[in-house]
């Protein structure tokens, strides 16, 4: 009986010693974590801020047509891609050579800064320090002829850390304009539909769309501008001039209309 008690006491003593050691080990680990965790959290926060900064800079460069700044923020390889969904419009460009070429062409054809302003919010960023996926909302606002229209879009952007710098590898955007039933939005949607027919070489159908647009919104200068362009493509010089002039009456600062009228009149 005595031997059993001794063995039991030894066993209990060993368990207590083990618990004490385990407690010390956990305490040591807890202390180490507390010491290191601020650095870990700080690194994550730093990455997130850097990622947000890259996204903001690439949108600023796009808005202000700053080609060099825009190019520096993207990866330059065959896997780069840009995809967007806007109403019935679906488009995707892949490969840096093609993507960069089309973007530079757009900047050249539209050298002035975009009148559309934007703010970013609702960020959700996942990163392992080498790659990151950022989801966020872009609040687009544009004011034309005293009418302000807001068009939110939702983006998912994949970034890769290259030479210690975050760069964009791909981006997908969804602009949801269907829910916006403002006159400005509906006019824009019809205008875009007309240009789809122009791009498809269906000029007569485009003219019908633009005619409907000016009938529905007779004070919309851009609709007359588009109708003038369609008539010019159809070879109807007189109606092209007539609609460009109407566009100029509504918006004397319409530079596209000024240039088109000079060309049509041979000035």
PDB file of C-alpha atoms in Angstrom:
ATOM      1  CA  UNK A   1       0.000   0.000   0.000  1.00  0.00           C
ATOM      2  CA  UNK A   2       2.852   2.325   0.890  1.00  0.00           C
ATOM      3  CA  UNK A   3       4.657   1.629  -2.415  1.00  0.00           C
ATOM      4  CA  UNK A   4       1.487   2.384  -4.357  1.00  0.00           C
ATOM      5  CA  UNK A   5       1.137   5.739  -2.585  1.00  0.00           C
ATOM      6  CA  UNK A   6       4.735   6.582  -3.375  1.00  0.00           C
ATOM      7  CA  UNK A   7       4.202   5.733  -7.052  1.00  0.00           C
ATOM      8  CA  UNK A   8       0.998   7.751  -7.150  1.00  0.00           C
ATOM      9  CA  UNK A   9       2.713  10.737  -5.581  1.00  0.00           C
ATOM     10  CA  UNK A  10       5.584  10.491  -8.059  1.00  0.00           C
ATOM     11  CA  UNK A  11       3.143  10.299 -10.968  1.00  0.00           C
ATOM     12  CA  UNK A  12       1.186  13.300  -9.684  1.00  0.00           C
ATOM     13  CA  UNK A  13       4.409  15.221  -9.164  1.00  0.00           C
ATOM     14  CA  UNK A  14       5.530  14.494 -12.740  1.00  0.00           C
ATOM     15  CA  UNK A  15       2.174  15.643 -14.120  1.00  0.00           C
ATOM     16  CA  UNK A  16       2.332  18.863 -12.134  1.00  0.00           C
ATOM     17  CA  UNK A  17       5.901  19.474 -13.308  1.00  0.00           C
ATOM     18  CA  UNK A  18       4.809  18.816 -16.895  1.00  0.00           C
ATOM     19  CA  UNK A  19       1.921  21.242 -16.543  1.00  0.00           C
ATOM     20  CA  UNK A  20       4.199  23.884 -15.104  1.00  0.00           C
ATOM     21  CA  UNK A  21       6.659  23.387 -17.950  1.00  0.00           C
ATOM     22  CA  UNK A  22       3.828  23.452 -20.479  1.00  0.00           C
ATOM     23  CA  UNK A  23       2.467  26.601 -18.921  1.00  0.00           C
ATOM     24  CA  UNK A  24       5.895  28.205 -19.116  1.00  0.00           C
ATOM     25  CA  UNK A  25       6.188  27.171 -22.764  1.00  0.00           C
ATOM     26  CA  UNK A  26       2.773  28.635 -23.589  1.00  0.00           C
ATOM     27  CA  UNK A  27       3.697  31.755 -21.665  1.00  0.00           C
ATOM     28  CA  UNK A  28       6.921  32.049 -23.621  1.00  0.00           C
ATOM     29  CA  UNK A  29       5.055  31.572 -26.906  1.00  0.00           C
ATOM     30  CA  UNK A  30       2.479  34.156 -25.882  1.00  0.00           C
ATOM     31  CA  UNK A  31       5.236  36.642 -25.065  1.00  0.00           C
ATOM     32  CA  UNK A  32       6.963  35.962 -28.406  1.00  0.00           C
ATOM     33  CA  UNK A  33       3.657  36.432 -30.285  1.00  0.00           C
ATOM     34  CA  UNK A  34       2.948  39.684 -28.458  1.00  0.00           C
ATOM     35  CA  UNK A  35       6.416  40.936 -29.347  1.00  0.00           C
ATOM     36  CA  UNK A  36       6.194  39.934 -33.017  1.00  0.00           C
ATOM     37  CA  UNK A  37       2.504  40.529 -33.772  1.00  0.00           C
ATOM     38  CA  UNK A  38       2.740  44.327 -34.055  1.00  0.00           C
ATOM     39  CA  UNK A  39       5.330  43.827 -36.786  1.00  0.00           C
ATOM     40  CA  UNK A  40       3.138  41.253 -38.573  1.00  0.00           C
ATOM     41  CA  UNK A  41       0.075  43.460 -38.394  1.00  0.00           C
ATOM     42  CA  UNK A  42       2.130  46.471 -39.425  1.00  0.00           C
ATOM     43  CA  UNK A  43       3.463  44.609 -42.497  1.00  0.00           C
ATOM     44  CA  UNK A  44      -0.076  43.618 -43.515  1.00  0.00           C
ATOM     45  CA  UNK A  45      -1.336  47.168 -43.074  1.00  0.00           C
ATOM     46  CA  UNK A  46       1.618  48.470 -45.072  1.00  0.00           C
ATOM     47  CA  UNK A  47       0.847  46.064 -47.925  1.00  0.00           C
ATOM     48  CA  UNK A  48      -2.819  47.047 -47.954  1.00  0.00           C
ATOM     49  CA  UNK A  49      -1.983  50.741 -48.084  1.00  0.00           C
ATOM     50  CA  UNK A  50       0.528  50.132 -50.885  1.00  0.00           C
ATOM     51  CA  UNK A  51      -2.075  48.150 -52.854  1.00  0.00           C
ATOM     52  CA  UNK A  52      -4.700  50.879 -52.429  1.00  0.00           C
ATOM     53  CA  UNK A  53      -2.129  53.451 -53.537  1.00  0.00           C
ATOM     54  CA  UNK A  54      -1.338  51.522 -56.753  1.00  0.00           C
ATOM     55  CA  UNK A  55      -5.039  51.210 -57.588  1.00  0.00           C
ATOM     56  CA  UNK A  56      -5.621  54.913 -56.963  1.00  0.00           C
ATOM     57  CA  UNK A  57      -2.569  55.891 -59.032  1.00  0.00           C
ATOM     58  CA  UNK A  58      -3.534  53.752 -62.042  1.00  0.00           C
ATOM     59  CA  UNK A  59      -7.024  55.276 -62.054  1.00  0.00           C
ATOM     60  CA  UNK A  60      -5.587  58.790 -61.752  1.00  0.00           C
ATOM     61  CA  UNK A  61      -3.204  58.067 -64.639  1.00  0.00           C
ATOM     62  CA  UNK A  62      -6.070  56.737 -66.747  1.00  0.00           C
ATOM     63  CA  UNK A  63      -8.282  59.718 -65.974  1.00  0.00           C
ATOM     64  CA  UNK A  64      -5.528  62.235 -66.771  1.00  0.00           C
ATOM     65  CA  UNK A  65      -4.176  60.314 -69.815  1.00  0.00           C
ATOM     66  CA  UNK A  66      -0.708  59.970 -68.261  1.00  0.00           C
ATOM     67  CA  UNK A  67       0.745  57.188 -70.380  1.00  0.00           C
ATOM     68  CA  UNK A  68       4.103  56.719 -68.635  1.00  0.00           C
ATOM     69  CA  UNK A  69       2.594  56.655 -65.145  1.00  0.00           C
ATOM     70  CA  UNK A  70      -0.108  54.231 -66.277  1.00  0.00           C
ATOM     71  CA  UNK A  71       2.371  51.825 -67.907  1.00  0.00           C
ATOM     72  CA  UNK A  72       4.609  51.647 -64.815  1.00  0.00           C
ATOM     73  CA  UNK A  73       1.751  50.312 -62.678  1.00  0.00           C
ATOM     74  CA  UNK A  74       1.052  47.200 -64.791  1.00  0.00           C
ATOM     75  CA  UNK A  75       2.883  43.918 -65.272  1.00  0.00           C
ATOM     76  CA  UNK A  76       4.268  43.662 -68.806  1.00  0.00           C
ATOM     77  CA  UNK A  77       3.678  40.052 -69.834  1.00  0.00           C
ATOM     78  CA  UNK A  78       1.376  37.890 -71.924  1.00  0.00           C
ATOM     79  CA  UNK A  79      -0.842  37.037 -68.944  1.00  0.00           C
ATOM     80  CA  UNK A  80      -1.989  40.596 -68.274  1.00  0.00           C
ATOM     81  CA  UNK A  81      -5.717  41.033 -68.860  1.00  0.00           C
ATOM     82  CA  UNK A  82      -8.441  43.653 -68.597  1.00  0.00           C
ATOM     83  CA  UNK A  83     -12.115  42.666 -68.617  1.00  0.00           C
ATOM     84  CA  UNK A  84     -15.224  44.797 -68.230  1.00  0.00           C
ATOM     85  CA  UNK A  85     -18.961  44.324 -68.225  1.00  0.00           C
ATOM     86  CA  UNK A  86     -21.226  47.273 -68.904  1.00  0.00           C
ATOM     87  CA  UNK A  87     -24.870  46.610 -69.695  1.00  0.00           C
ATOM     88  CA  UNK A  88     -24.759  44.531 -72.887  1.00  0.00           C
ATOM     89  CA  UNK A  89     -21.112  45.395 -73.517  1.00  0.00           C
ATOM     90  CA  UNK A  90     -18.642  42.614 -72.734  1.00  0.00           C
ATOM     91  CA  UNK A  91     -14.997  42.993 -73.595  1.00  0.00           C
ATOM     92  CA  UNK A  92     -11.654  41.446 -72.671  1.00  0.00           C
ATOM     93  CA  UNK A  93      -8.112  42.296 -73.693  1.00  0.00           C
ATOM     94  CA  UNK A  94      -5.245  39.977 -72.822  1.00  0.00           C
ATOM     95  CA  UNK A  95      -1.511  40.254 -73.336  1.00  0.00           C
ATOM     96  CA  UNK A  96       0.488  43.381 -72.535  1.00  0.00           C
ATOM     97  CA  UNK A  97       1.402  44.202 -76.139  1.00  0.00           C
ATOM     98  CA  UNK A  98      -2.219  44.372 -77.294  1.00  0.00           C
ATOM     99  CA  UNK A  99      -3.544  45.899 -74.085  1.00  0.00           C
ATOM    100  CA  UNK A 100      -0.925  48.640 -74.017  1.00  0.00           C
ATOM    101  CA  UNK A 101      -1.347  49.369 -77.729  1.00  0.00           C
ATOM    102  CA  UNK A 102      -5.118  49.842 -77.437  1.00  0.00           C
ATOM    103  CA  UNK A 103      -4.806  51.958 -74.298  1.00  0.00           C
ATOM    104  CA  UNK A 104      -2.177  54.241 -75.874  1.00  0.00           C
ATOM    105  CA  UNK A 105      -4.418  54.610 -78.918  1.00  0.00           C
ATOM    106  CA  UNK A 106      -7.301  55.621 -76.649  1.00  0.00           C
ATOM    107  CA  UNK A 107      -5.107  58.159 -74.815  1.00  0.00           C
ATOM    108  CA  UNK A 108      -3.983  59.631 -78.152  1.00  0.00           C
ATOM    109  CA  UNK A 109      -7.548  59.929 -79.456  1.00  0.00           C
ATOM    110  CA  UNK A 110      -8.787  61.336 -76.131  1.00  0.00           C
ATOM    111  CA  UNK A 111      -5.883  63.478 -74.863  1.00  0.00           C
ATOM    112  CA  UNK A 112      -7.897  65.617 -72.468  1.00  0.00           C
ATOM    113  CA  UNK A 113      -8.560  64.427 -68.893  1.00  0.00           C
ATOM    114  CA  UNK A 114     -11.835  62.593 -68.413  1.00  0.00           C
ATOM    115  CA  UNK A 115     -14.588  64.774 -66.913  1.00  0.00           C
ATOM    116  CA  UNK A 116     -15.718  61.778 -64.851  1.00  0.00           C
ATOM    117  CA  UNK A 117     -14.623  62.029 -61.223  1.00  0.00           C
ATOM    118  CA  UNK A 118     -14.231  59.017 -58.954  1.00  0.00           C
ATOM    119  CA  UNK A 119     -13.796  57.935 -55.352  1.00  0.00           C
ATOM    120  CA  UNK A 120     -12.858  54.487 -54.030  1.00  0.00           C
ATOM    121  CA  UNK A 121     -14.309  52.614 -51.070  1.00  0.00           C
ATOM    122  CA  UNK A 122     -15.481  49.226 -49.738  1.00  0.00           C
ATOM    123  CA  UNK A 123     -12.040  47.637 -50.077  1.00  0.00           C
ATOM    124  CA  UNK A 124     -11.628  43.924 -49.364  1.00  0.00           C
ATOM    125  CA  UNK A 125      -7.982  42.865 -49.774  1.00  0.00           C
ATOM    126  CA  UNK A 126      -6.425  39.413 -49.399  1.00  0.00           C
ATOM    127  CA  UNK A 127      -2.651  39.157 -49.644  1.00  0.00           C
ATOM    128  CA  UNK A 128       0.109  36.647 -48.913  1.00  0.00           C
ATOM    129  CA  UNK A 129       2.836  39.248 -49.388  1.00  0.00           C
ATOM    130  CA  UNK A 130       3.572  38.178 -52.964  1.00  0.00           C
ATOM    131  CA  UNK A 131       0.156  38.229 -54.613  1.00  0.00           C
ATOM    132  CA  UNK A 132      -2.989  40.088 -53.666  1.00  0.00           C
ATOM    133  CA  UNK A 133      -6.617  40.258 -54.701  1.00  0.00           C
ATOM    134  CA  UNK A 134      -8.381  43.564 -54.130  1.00  0.00           C
ATOM    135  CA  UNK A 135     -12.137  44.011 -54.435  1.00  0.00           C
ATOM    136  CA  UNK A 136     -13.554  47.512 -54.208  1.00  0.00           C
ATOM    137  CA  UNK A 137     -16.170  49.961 -55.433  1.00  0.00           C
ATOM    138  CA  UNK A 138     -15.559  52.936 -57.703  1.00  0.00           C
ATOM    139  CA  UNK A 139     -18.068  55.766 -57.412  1.00  0.00           C
ATOM    140  CA  UNK A 140     -18.065  57.496 -60.812  1.00  0.00           C
ATOM    141  CA  UNK A 141     -19.663  60.931 -61.081  1.00  0.00           C
ATOM    142  CA  UNK A 142     -20.100  63.040 -64.195  1.00  0.00           C
ATOM    143  CA  UNK A 143     -21.921  66.344 -64.689  1.00  0.00           C
ATOM    144  CA  UNK A 144     -23.119  67.399 -68.134  1.00  0.00           C
ATOM    145  CA  UNK A 145     -25.417  70.293 -68.949  1.00  0.00           C
ATOM    146  CA  UNK A 146     -26.145  70.796 -65.268  1.00  0.00           C
ATOM    147  CA  UNK A 147     -27.171  67.159 -64.737  1.00  0.00           C
ATOM    148  CA  UNK A 148     -25.089  64.990 -62.391  1.00  0.00           C
ATOM    149  CA  UNK A 149     -25.084  61.240 -62.922  1.00  0.00           C
ATOM    150  CA  UNK A 150     -23.506  58.680 -60.622  1.00  0.00           C
ATOM    151  CA  UNK A 151     -22.441  55.288 -61.934  1.00  0.00           C
ATOM    152  CA  UNK A 152     -20.949  52.892 -59.409  1.00  0.00           C
ATOM    153  CA  UNK A 153     -18.740  50.108 -60.668  1.00  0.00           C
ATOM    154  CA  UNK A 154     -17.271  47.126 -58.853  1.00  0.00           C
ATOM    155  CA  UNK A 155     -13.735  45.958 -59.547  1.00  0.00           C
ATOM    156  CA  UNK A 156     -11.612  42.927 -58.768  1.00  0.00           C
ATOM    157  CA  UNK A 157      -7.898  43.511 -59.283  1.00  0.00           C
ATOM    158  CA  UNK A 158      -5.086  40.976 -59.043  1.00  0.00           C
ATOM    159  CA  UNK A 159      -1.701  42.406 -58.070  1.00  0.00           C
ATOM    160  CA  UNK A 160       1.763  40.840 -58.014  1.00  0.00           C
ATOM    161  CA  UNK A 161       4.782  42.078 -56.074  1.00  0.00           C
ATOM    162  CA  UNK A 162       7.537  42.641 -58.617  1.00  0.00           C
ATOM    163  CA  UNK A 163      10.949  43.918 -57.416  1.00  0.00           C
ATOM    164  CA  UNK A 164       9.305  44.878 -54.129  1.00  0.00           C
ATOM    165  CA  UNK A 165       6.658  46.930 -55.955  1.00  0.00           C
ATOM    166  CA  UNK A 166       2.987  46.001 -56.319  1.00  0.00           C
ATOM    167  CA  UNK A 167       1.855  45.920 -59.948  1.00  0.00           C
ATOM    168  CA  UNK A 168      -1.465  45.067 -61.539  1.00  0.00           C
ATOM    169  CA  UNK A 169      -1.658  41.720 -63.319  1.00  0.00           C
ATOM    170  CA  UNK A 170      -5.365  41.711 -64.211  1.00  0.00           C
ATOM    171  CA  UNK A 171      -8.503  43.691 -63.525  1.00  0.00           C
ATOM    172  CA  UNK A 172     -12.208  43.033 -64.017  1.00  0.00           C
ATOM    173  CA  UNK A 173     -14.879  45.712 -63.685  1.00  0.00           C
ATOM    174  CA  UNK A 174     -18.655  45.577 -63.566  1.00  0.00           C
ATOM    175  CA  UNK A 175     -20.489  48.841 -64.135  1.00  0.00           C
ATOM    176  CA  UNK A 176     -24.163  48.510 -63.325  1.00  0.00           C
ATOM    177  CA  UNK A 177     -26.037  51.237 -65.160  1.00  0.00           C
ATOM    178  CA  UNK A 178     -29.279  49.327 -65.689  1.00  0.00           C
ATOM    179  CA  UNK A 179     -30.508  50.375 -62.262  1.00  0.00           C
ATOM    180  CA  UNK A 180     -29.940  54.035 -63.125  1.00  0.00           C
ATOM    181  CA  UNK A 181     -33.115  55.200 -64.871  1.00  0.00           C
ATOM    182  CA  UNK A 182     -32.175  58.890 -65.043  1.00  0.00           C
ATOM    183  CA  UNK A 183     -32.714  60.632 -68.408  1.00  0.00           C
ATOM    184  CA  UNK A 184     -28.952  61.160 -68.763  1.00  0.00           C
ATOM    185  CA  UNK A 185     -28.250  57.473 -68.255  1.00  0.00           C
ATOM    186  CA  UNK A 186     -30.942  56.329 -70.679  1.00  0.00           C
ATOM    187  CA  UNK A 187     -29.728  58.792 -73.296  1.00  0.00           C
ATOM    188  CA  UNK A 188     -26.161  57.495 -72.878  1.00  0.00           C
ATOM    189  CA  UNK A 189     -27.315  53.900 -73.206  1.00  0.00           C
ATOM    190  CA  UNK A 190     -29.102  54.599 -76.488  1.00  0.00           C
ATOM    191  CA  UNK A 191     -26.092  56.528 -77.736  1.00  0.00           C
ATOM    192  CA  UNK A 192     -23.827  53.568 -76.994  1.00  0.00           C
ATOM    193  CA  UNK A 193     -26.229  51.248 -78.792  1.00  0.00           C
ATOM    194  CA  UNK A 194     -26.063  53.478 -81.857  1.00  0.00           C
ATOM    195  CA  UNK A 195     -22.272  53.281 -81.892  1.00  0.00           C
ATOM    196  CA  UNK A 196     -22.418  49.515 -81.697  1.00  0.00           C
ATOM    197  CA  UNK A 197     -24.307  49.570 -84.993  1.00  0.00           C
ATOM    198  CA  UNK A 198     -21.707  51.972 -86.428  1.00  0.00           C
ATOM    199  CA  UNK A 199     -18.910  49.611 -85.385  1.00  0.00           C
ATOM    200  CA  UNK A 200     -20.826  46.786 -87.057  1.00  0.00           C
ATOM    201  CA  UNK A 201     -20.998  48.885 -90.269  1.00  0.00           C
ATOM    202  CA  UNK A 202     -24.803  49.140 -89.946  1.00  0.00           C
ATOM    203  CA  UNK A 203     -25.043  52.896 -90.471  1.00  0.00           C
ATOM    204  CA  UNK A 204     -28.763  53.072 -91.310  1.00  0.00           C
ATOM    205  CA  UNK A 205     -29.674  51.238 -88.101  1.00  0.00           C
ATOM    206  CA  UNK A 206     -27.398  53.582 -86.152  1.00  0.00           C
ATOM    207  CA  UNK A 207     -29.169  56.587 -87.684  1.00  0.00           C
ATOM    208  CA  UNK A 208     -32.531  55.228 -86.533  1.00  0.00           C
ATOM    209  CA  UNK A 209     -31.222  54.817 -82.966  1.00  0.00           C
ATOM    210  CA  UNK A 210     -29.786  58.342 -82.896  1.00  0.00           C
ATOM    211  CA  UNK A 211     -32.993  59.764 -84.386  1.00  0.00           C
ATOM    212  CA  UNK A 212     -34.950  58.150 -81.549  1.00  0.00           C
ATOM    213  CA  UNK A 213     -32.496  59.609 -79.045  1.00  0.00           C
ATOM    214  CA  UNK A 214     -32.901  63.195 -80.269  1.00  0.00           C
ATOM    215  CA  UNK A 215     -36.668  62.736 -80.347  1.00  0.00           C
ATOM    216  CA  UNK A 216     -36.720  61.543 -76.729  1.00  0.00           C
ATOM    217  CA  UNK A 217     -34.169  64.115 -75.508  1.00  0.00           C
ATOM    218  CA  UNK A 218     -34.289  67.139 -77.839  1.00  0.00           C
ATOM    219  CA  UNK A 219     -32.006  69.145 -75.536  1.00  0.00           C
ATOM    220  CA  UNK A 220     -29.199  66.563 -75.494  1.00  0.00           C
ATOM    221  CA  UNK A 221     -26.350  68.036 -77.544  1.00  0.00           C
ATOM    222  CA  UNK A 222     -24.380  64.790 -77.668  1.00  0.00           C
ATOM    223  CA  UNK A 223     -27.242  62.930 -79.361  1.00  0.00           C
ATOM    224  CA  UNK A 224     -27.267  65.468 -82.221  1.00  0.00           C
ATOM    225  CA  UNK A 225     -23.490  65.166 -82.438  1.00  0.00           C
ATOM    226  CA  UNK A 226     -23.778  61.389 -82.812  1.00  0.00           C
ATOM    227  CA  UNK A 227     -26.572  61.695 -85.387  1.00  0.00           C
ATOM    228  CA  UNK A 228     -24.424  64.146 -87.344  1.00  0.00           C
ATOM    229  CA  UNK A 229     -21.561  61.662 -87.354  1.00  0.00           C
ATOM    230  CA  UNK A 230     -23.828  58.846 -88.573  1.00  0.00           C
ATOM    231  CA  UNK A 231     -25.201  61.007 -91.420  1.00  0.00           C
ATOM    232  CA  UNK A 232     -21.638  61.930 -92.409  1.00  0.00           C
ATOM    233  CA  UNK A 233     -20.706  58.246 -92.557  1.00  0.00           C
ATOM    234  CA  UNK A 234     -23.798  57.613 -94.684  1.00  0.00           C
ATOM    235  CA  UNK A 235     -22.674  60.329 -97.116  1.00  0.00           C
ATOM    236  CA  UNK A 236     -25.543  62.697 -96.270  1.00  0.00           C
ATOM    237  CA  UNK A 237     -23.529  65.890 -95.891  1.00  0.00           C
ATOM    238  CA  UNK A 238     -26.459  68.310 -95.516  1.00  0.00           C
ATOM    239  CA  UNK A 239     -28.126  66.408 -92.648  1.00  0.00           C
ATOM    240  CA  UNK A 240     -24.742  65.877 -91.016  1.00  0.00           C
ATOM    241  CA  UNK A 241     -24.100  69.646 -91.000  1.00  0.00           C
ATOM    242  CA  UNK A 242     -27.636  70.326 -89.781  1.00  0.00           C
ATOM    243  CA  UNK A 243     -27.292  68.022 -86.758  1.00  0.00           C
ATOM    244  CA  UNK A 244     -23.776  69.168 -85.885  1.00  0.00           C
ATOM    245  CA  UNK A 245     -25.035  72.765 -85.939  1.00  0.00           C
ATOM    246  CA  UNK A 246     -27.892  71.830 -83.613  1.00  0.00           C
ATOM    247  CA  UNK A 247     -25.369  70.192 -81.293  1.00  0.00           C
ATOM    248  CA  UNK A 248     -23.292  73.394 -81.345  1.00  0.00           C
ATOM    249  CA  UNK A 249     -26.348  75.512 -80.476  1.00  0.00           C
ATOM    250  CA  UNK A 250     -26.900  73.398 -77.375  1.00  0.00           C
ATOM    251  CA  UNK A 251     -23.207  73.185 -76.478  1.00  0.00           C
ATOM    252  CA  UNK A 252     -20.961  75.797 -78.155  1.00  0.00           C
ATOM    253  CA  UNK A 253     -17.918  74.197 -76.479  1.00  0.00           C
ATOM    254  CA  UNK A 254     -18.396  70.891 -78.293  1.00  0.00           C
ATOM    255  CA  UNK A 255     -14.921  70.631 -79.837  1.00  0.00           C
ATOM    256  CA  UNK A 256     -15.760  67.461 -81.747  1.00  0.00           C
ATOM    257  CA  UNK A 257     -18.668  69.290 -83.400  1.00  0.00           C
ATOM    258  CA  UNK A 258     -16.464  72.290 -84.237  1.00  0.00           C
ATOM    259  CA  UNK A 259     -13.876  70.080 -85.941  1.00  0.00           C
ATOM    260  CA  UNK A 260     -16.531  68.025 -87.774  1.00  0.00           C
ATOM    261  CA  UNK A 261     -18.295  71.119 -89.143  1.00  0.00           C
ATOM    262  CA  UNK A 262     -15.026  72.580 -90.430  1.00  0.00           C
ATOM    263  CA  UNK A 263     -14.243  69.335 -92.199  1.00  0.00           C
ATOM    264  CA  UNK A 264     -17.751  69.031 -93.708  1.00  0.00           C
ATOM    265  CA  UNK A 265     -17.716  72.658 -94.879  1.00  0.00           C
ATOM    266  CA  UNK A 266     -14.186  72.321 -96.245  1.00  0.00           C
ATOM    267  CA  UNK A 267     -12.837  75.095 -94.051  1.00  0.00           C
TER     268      UNK A 267
END
